[in-house]
Tab-separated table of C-alpha atoms and ligand atoms in Angstrom:
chain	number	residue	atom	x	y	z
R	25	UNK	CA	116.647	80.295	76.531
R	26	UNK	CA	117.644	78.598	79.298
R	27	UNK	CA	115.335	78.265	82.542
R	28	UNK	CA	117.327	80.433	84.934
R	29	UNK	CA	117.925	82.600	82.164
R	30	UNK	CA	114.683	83.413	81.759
R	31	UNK	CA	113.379	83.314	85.516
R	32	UNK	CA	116.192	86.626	85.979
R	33	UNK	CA	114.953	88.035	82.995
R	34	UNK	CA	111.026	88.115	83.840
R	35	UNK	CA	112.101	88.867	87.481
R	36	UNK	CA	114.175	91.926	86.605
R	37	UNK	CA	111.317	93.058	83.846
R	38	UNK	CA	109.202	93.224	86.905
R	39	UNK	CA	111.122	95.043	88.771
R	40	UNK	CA	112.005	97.610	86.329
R	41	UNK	CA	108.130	97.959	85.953
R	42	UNK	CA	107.499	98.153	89.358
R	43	UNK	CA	110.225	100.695	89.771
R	44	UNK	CA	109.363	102.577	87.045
R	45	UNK	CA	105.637	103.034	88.547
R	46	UNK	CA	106.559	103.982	92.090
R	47	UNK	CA	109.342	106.709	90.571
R	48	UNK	CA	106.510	107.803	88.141
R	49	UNK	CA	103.992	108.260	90.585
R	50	UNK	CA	106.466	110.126	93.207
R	51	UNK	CA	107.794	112.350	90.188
R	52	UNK	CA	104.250	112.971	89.214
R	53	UNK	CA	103.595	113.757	93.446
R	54	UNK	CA	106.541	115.785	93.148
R	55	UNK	CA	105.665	117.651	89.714
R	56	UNK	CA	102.072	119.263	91.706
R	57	UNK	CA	104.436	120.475	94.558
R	58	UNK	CA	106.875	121.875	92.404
R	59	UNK	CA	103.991	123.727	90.741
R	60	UNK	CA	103.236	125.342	93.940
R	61	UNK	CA	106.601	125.861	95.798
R	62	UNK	CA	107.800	127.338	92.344
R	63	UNK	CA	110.604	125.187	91.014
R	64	UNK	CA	110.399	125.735	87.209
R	65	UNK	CA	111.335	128.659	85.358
R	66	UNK	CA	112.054	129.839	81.828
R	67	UNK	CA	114.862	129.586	79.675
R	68	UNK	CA	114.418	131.526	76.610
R	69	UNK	CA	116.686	130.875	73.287
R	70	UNK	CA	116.469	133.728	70.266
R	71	UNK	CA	115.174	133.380	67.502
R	72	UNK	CA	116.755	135.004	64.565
R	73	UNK	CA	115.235	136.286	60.929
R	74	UNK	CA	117.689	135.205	58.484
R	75	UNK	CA	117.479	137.707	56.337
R	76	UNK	CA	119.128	140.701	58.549
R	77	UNK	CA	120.490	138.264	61.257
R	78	UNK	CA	118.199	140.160	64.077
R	79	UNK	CA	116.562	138.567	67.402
R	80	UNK	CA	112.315	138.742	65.948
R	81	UNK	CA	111.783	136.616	69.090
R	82	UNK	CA	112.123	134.173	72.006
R	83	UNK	CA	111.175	130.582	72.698
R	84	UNK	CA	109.891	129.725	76.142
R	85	UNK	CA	111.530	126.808	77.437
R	86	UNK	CA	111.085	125.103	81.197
R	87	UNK	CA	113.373	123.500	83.557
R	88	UNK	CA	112.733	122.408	86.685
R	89	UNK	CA	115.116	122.932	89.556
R	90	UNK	CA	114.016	119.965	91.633
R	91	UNK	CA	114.916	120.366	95.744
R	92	UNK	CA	116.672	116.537	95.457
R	93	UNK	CA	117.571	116.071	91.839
R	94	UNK	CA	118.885	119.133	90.621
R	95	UNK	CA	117.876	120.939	87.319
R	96	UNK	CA	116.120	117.968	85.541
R	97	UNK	CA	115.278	118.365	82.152
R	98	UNK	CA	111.877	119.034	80.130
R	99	UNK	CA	112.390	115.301	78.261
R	100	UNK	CA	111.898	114.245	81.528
R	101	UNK	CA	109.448	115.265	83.014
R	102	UNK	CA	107.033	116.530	80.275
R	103	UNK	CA	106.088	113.348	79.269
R	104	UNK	CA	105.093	112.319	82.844
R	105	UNK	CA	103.060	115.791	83.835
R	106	UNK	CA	101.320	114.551	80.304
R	107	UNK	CA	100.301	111.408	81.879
R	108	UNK	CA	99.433	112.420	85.296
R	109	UNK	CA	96.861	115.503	83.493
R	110	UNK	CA	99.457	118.317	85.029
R	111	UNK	CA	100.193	119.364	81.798
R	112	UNK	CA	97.522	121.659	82.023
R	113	UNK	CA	98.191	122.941	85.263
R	114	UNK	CA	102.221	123.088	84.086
R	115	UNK	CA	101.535	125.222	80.995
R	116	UNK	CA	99.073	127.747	83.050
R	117	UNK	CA	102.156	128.293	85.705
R	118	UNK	CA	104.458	128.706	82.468
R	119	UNK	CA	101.933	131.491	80.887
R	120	UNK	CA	102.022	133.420	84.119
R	121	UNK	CA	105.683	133.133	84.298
R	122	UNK	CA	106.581	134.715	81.227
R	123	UNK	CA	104.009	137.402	81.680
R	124	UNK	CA	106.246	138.060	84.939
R	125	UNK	CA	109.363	137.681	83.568
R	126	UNK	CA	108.654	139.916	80.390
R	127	UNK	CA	106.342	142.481	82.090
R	128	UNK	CA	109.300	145.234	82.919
R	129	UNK	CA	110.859	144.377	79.352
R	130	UNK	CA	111.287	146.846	76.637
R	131	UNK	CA	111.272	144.610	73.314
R	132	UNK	CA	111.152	145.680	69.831
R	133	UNK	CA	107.792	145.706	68.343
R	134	UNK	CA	106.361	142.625	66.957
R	135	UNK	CA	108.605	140.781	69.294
R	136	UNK	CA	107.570	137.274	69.604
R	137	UNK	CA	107.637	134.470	72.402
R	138	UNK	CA	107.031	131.030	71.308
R	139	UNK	CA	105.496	128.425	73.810
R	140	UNK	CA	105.405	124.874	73.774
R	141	UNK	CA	102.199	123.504	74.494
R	142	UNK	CA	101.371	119.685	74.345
R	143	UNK	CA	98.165	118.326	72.627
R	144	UNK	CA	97.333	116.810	76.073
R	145	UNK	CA	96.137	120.803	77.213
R	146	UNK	CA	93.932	121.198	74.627
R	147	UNK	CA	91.209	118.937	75.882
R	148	UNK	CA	90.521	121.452	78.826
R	149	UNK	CA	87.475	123.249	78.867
R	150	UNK	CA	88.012	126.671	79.833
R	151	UNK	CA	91.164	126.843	76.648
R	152	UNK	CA	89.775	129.732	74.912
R	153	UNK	CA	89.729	132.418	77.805
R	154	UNK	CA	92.667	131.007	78.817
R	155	UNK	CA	94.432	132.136	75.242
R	156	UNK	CA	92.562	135.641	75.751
R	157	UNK	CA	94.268	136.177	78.955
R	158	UNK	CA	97.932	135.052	77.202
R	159	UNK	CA	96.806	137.396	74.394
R	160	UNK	CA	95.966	140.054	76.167
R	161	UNK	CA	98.143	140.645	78.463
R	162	UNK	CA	101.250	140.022	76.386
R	163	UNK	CA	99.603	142.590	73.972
R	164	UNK	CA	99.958	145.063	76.766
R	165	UNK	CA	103.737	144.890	76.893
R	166	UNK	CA	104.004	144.860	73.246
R	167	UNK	CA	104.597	140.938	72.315
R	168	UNK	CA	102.368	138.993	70.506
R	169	UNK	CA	102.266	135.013	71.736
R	170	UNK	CA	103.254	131.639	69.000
R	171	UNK	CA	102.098	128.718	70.334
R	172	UNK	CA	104.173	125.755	69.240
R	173	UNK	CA	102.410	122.088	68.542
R	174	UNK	CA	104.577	119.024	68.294
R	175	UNK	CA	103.881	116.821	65.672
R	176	UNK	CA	105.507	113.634	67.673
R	177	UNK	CA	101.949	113.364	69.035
R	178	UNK	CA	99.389	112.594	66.575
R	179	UNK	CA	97.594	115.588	65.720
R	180	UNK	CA	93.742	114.505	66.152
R	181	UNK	CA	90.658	115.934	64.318
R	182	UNK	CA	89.699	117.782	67.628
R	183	UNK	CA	93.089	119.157	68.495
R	184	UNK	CA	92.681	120.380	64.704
R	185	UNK	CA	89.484	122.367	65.479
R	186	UNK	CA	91.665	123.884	68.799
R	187	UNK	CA	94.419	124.662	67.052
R	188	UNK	CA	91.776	126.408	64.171
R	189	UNK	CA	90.059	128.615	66.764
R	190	UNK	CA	93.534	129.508	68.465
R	191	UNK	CA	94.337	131.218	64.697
R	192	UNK	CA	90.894	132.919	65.008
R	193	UNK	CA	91.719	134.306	68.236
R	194	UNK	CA	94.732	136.392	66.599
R	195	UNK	CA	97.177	133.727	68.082
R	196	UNK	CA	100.254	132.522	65.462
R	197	UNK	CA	100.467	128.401	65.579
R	198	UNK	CA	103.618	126.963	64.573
R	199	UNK	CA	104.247	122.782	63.847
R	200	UNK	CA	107.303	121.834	66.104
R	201	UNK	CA	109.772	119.102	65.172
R	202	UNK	CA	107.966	118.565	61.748
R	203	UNK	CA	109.288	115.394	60.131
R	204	UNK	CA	109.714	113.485	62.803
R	205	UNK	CA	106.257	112.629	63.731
R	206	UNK	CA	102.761	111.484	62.069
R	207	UNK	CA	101.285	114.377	60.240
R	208	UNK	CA	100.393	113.843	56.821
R	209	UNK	CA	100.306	115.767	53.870
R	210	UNK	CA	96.476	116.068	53.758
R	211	UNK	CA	96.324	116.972	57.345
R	212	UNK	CA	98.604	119.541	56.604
R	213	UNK	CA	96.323	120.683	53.675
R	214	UNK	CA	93.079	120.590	55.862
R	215	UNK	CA	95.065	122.149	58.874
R	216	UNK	CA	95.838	125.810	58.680
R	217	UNK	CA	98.939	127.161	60.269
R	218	UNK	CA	101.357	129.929	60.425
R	219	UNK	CA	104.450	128.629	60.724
R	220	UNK	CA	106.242	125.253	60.461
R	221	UNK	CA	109.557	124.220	62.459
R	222	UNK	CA	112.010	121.793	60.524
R	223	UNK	CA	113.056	119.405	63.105
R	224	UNK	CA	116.865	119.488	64.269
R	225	UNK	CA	117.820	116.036	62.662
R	226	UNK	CA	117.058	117.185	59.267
R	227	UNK	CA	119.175	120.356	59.948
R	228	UNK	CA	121.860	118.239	60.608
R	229	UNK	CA	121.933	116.507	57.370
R	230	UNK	CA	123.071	119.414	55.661
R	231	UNK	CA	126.674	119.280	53.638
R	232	UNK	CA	125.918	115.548	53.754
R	233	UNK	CA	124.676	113.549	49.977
R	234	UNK	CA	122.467	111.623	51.645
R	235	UNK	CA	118.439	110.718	50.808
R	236	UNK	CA	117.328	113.031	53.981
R	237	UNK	CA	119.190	116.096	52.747
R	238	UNK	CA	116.200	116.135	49.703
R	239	UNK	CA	113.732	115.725	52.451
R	240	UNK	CA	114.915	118.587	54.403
R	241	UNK	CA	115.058	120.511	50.761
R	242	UNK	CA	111.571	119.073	49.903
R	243	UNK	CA	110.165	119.914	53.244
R	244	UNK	CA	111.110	123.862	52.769
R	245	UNK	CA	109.829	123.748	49.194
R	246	UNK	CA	106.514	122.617	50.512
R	247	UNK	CA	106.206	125.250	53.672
R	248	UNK	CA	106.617	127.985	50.702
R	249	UNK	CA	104.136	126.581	48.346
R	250	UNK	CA	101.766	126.706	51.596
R	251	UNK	CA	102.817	130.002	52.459
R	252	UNK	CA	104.233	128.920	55.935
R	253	UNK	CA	106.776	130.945	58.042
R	254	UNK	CA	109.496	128.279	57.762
R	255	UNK	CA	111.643	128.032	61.511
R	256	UNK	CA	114.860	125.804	61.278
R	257	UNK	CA	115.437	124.475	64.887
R	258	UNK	CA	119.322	123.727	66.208
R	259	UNK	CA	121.465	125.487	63.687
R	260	UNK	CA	124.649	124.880	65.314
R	261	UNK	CA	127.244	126.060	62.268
R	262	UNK	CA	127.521	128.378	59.822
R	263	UNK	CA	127.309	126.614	56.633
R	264	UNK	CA	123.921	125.285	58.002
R	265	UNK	CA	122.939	129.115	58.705
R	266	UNK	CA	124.395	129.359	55.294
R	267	UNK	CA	122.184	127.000	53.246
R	268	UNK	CA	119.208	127.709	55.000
R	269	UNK	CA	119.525	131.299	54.066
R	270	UNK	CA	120.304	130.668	50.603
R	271	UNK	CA	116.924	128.499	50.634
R	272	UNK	CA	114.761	131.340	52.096
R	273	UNK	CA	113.758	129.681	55.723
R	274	UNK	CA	112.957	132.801	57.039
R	275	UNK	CA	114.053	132.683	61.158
R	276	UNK	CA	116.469	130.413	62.650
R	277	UNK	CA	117.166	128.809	65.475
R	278	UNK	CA	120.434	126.855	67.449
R	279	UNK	CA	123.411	126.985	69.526
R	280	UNK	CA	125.139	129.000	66.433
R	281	UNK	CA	123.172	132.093	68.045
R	282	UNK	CA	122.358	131.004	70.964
R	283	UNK	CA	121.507	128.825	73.937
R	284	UNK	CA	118.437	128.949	75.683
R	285	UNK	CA	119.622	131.893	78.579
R	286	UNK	CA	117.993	132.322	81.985
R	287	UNK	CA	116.124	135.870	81.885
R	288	UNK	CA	118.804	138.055	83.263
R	289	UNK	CA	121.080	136.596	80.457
R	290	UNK	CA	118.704	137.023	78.066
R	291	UNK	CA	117.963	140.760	79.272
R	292	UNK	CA	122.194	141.046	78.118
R	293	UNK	CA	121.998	139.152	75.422
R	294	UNK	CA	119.186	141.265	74.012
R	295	UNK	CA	120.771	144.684	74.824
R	296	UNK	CA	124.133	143.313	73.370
R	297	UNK	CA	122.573	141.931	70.446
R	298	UNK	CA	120.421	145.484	69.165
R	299	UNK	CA	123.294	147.884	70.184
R	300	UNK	CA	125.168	148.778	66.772
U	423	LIG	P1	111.603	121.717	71.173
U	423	LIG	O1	110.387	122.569	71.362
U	423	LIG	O2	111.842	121.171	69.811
U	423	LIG	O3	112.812	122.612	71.669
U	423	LIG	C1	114.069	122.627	71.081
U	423	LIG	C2	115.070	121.886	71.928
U	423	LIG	O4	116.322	121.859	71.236
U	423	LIG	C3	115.350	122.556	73.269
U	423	LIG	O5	115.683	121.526	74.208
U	423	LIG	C4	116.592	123.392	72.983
U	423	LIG	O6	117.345	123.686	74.117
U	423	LIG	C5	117.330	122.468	72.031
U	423	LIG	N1	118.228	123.175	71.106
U	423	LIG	C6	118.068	124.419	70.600
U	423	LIG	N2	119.067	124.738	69.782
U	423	LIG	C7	119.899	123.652	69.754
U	423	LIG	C8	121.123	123.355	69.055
U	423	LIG	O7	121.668	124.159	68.273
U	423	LIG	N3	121.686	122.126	69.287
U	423	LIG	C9	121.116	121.218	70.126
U	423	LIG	N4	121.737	120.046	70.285
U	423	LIG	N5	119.958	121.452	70.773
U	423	LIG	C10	119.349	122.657	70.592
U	423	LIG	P2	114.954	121.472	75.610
U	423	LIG	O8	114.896	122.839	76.178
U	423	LIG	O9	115.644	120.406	76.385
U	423	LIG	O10	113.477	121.023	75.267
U	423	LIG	C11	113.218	119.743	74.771
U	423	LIG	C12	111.762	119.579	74.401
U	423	LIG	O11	110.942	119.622	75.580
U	423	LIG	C13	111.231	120.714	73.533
U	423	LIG	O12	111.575	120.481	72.198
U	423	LIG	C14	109.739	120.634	73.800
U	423	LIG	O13	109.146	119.626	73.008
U	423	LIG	C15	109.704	120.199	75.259
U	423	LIG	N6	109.462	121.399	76.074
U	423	LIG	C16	110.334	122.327	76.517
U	423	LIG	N7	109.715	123.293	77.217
U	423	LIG	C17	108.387	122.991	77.211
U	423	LIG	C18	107.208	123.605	77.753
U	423	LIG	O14	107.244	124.681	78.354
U	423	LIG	N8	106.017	122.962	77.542
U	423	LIG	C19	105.927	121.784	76.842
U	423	LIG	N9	104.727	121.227	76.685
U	423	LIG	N10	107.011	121.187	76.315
U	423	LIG	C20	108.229	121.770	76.490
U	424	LIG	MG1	109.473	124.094	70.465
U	425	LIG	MG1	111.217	122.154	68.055
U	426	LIG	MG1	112.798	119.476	68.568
């Protein structure tokens, strides 16, 4: 490459970097107000047992309404509340927020909500009474908690042991986005869980002949041998609702049913949805 070429390129890398900190750091700034002045909420989307097509259950998932940007999305901003350690502080405000939102709600029994929580908020000390409290107090309204690991993140020996006392507490565990990420198959021996959630982008391989359509197949094969509750995430037709049925994963999950809803849409949908 040329000289000036290369001068613009190493200039604008630096830039971009620099950019990218100050943005980071003011989003991060912005992130621990937001906390406070209560900017995110919930969206929850359904989640449906194949078998008799019924809502068994919710997942909890957050948006942020920032003052300047607008509603900003969680592939935003999770990553960065990761970094800057406000994960924890993140998933604490999202706990209390679906114990408000679901505390005047008449559910079904058994009725589940699902929460995403990163590996990052494990490594807090005070985790277990923290799970109590979720426990607890969602026992008192009649819904038992699912607490949804991503595999993108590699799944350490110590998160392990968390994720091993969370199951002894009485608290489900589900794999999110399996596939797409770095467990292995003797993790997955040595790590107990409840259930396992097939990752969207082998959902979408169905009705096509290609080599990730026998993953996808292979994939649900092995949750049953394991005796795994087996979650397909963004089902978005019917032929997809179709095969997955025919293949026994048990709840599903997508557009097809559902978008995530804000809680008084949900509160609707829900009504709408058990009426006969
Ligand atoms: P995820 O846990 O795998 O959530 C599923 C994502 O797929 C959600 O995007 C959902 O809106 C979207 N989705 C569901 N059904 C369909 C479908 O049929 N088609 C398509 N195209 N998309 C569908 P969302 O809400 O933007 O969340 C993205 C990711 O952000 C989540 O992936 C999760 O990893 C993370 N996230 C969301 N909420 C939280 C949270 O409260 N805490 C943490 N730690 N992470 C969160
Ligand atoms: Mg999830
Ligand atoms: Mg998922
Ligand atoms: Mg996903």
């Amino acid at each position: 490459i040329s000289l000036p070429v290369s001068i613009v390129l190493i200039t604008g890398t630096i830039l971009f970097v620099l950019y990218s900190r100050v943005t980071r750091h003011s989003l991060a700034d912005d992130i621990r107000s937001g906390i406070e002045n209560e900017e995110f909420f919930l969206v929850y989307q359904p989640v449906i047992c194949a078998e008799d097509g019924k809502a068994k259950g919710v997942e909890a998932l957050v948006r942020w309404q920032h003052p300047q940007m607008g509603l900003v999305r969680p592939d935003l901003f999770i990553p960065i509340a990761e970094e800057g350690k406000l994960i924890v502080p993140l998933t604490n405000y999202i706990f209390e927020r679906a114990l408000k939102d679901f505390a005047d709600m008449k559910v079904e029994p058994g009725f589940r909500i699902a929460f995403n929580v990163a590996p990052e908020h494990f490594t807090q000390d005070d985790i277990e009474s923290k799970f109590i409290h979720l426990r607890d107090s969602l026992e008192r309204i009649g819904v038992k908690p699912l607490i949804e690991i991503t595999e993108r993140q590699l799944l350490t020996p110590d998160i392990c042991q968390c994720i091993e006392s969370l199951r002894q507490l009485g608290i489900l565990v589900a794999i999110d986005d399996f596939g797409t990420g770095q467990t292995t198959l003797s993790l997955l021996q040595t790590m107990p869980l409840d259930y396992l959630k097939i990752d969207k982008c082998f959902i979408d391989t169905i009705g096509q002949d290609s080599v990730t359509s026998h993953v996808l197949d292979t994939i649900i094969e092995l949750s049953h041998k394991m005796n795994y509750v087996v979650v397909a995430e963004g089902v978005e037709t019917q032929e997809q609702a179709d095969y997955l049925t025919s293949r026994q994963v048990h709840f599903l999950q997508g557009y097809l049913f559902a978008k995530p809803m804000k809680l008084a849409d949900l509160k609707l949908w829900l009504v709408e949805h058990f009426k006969h």
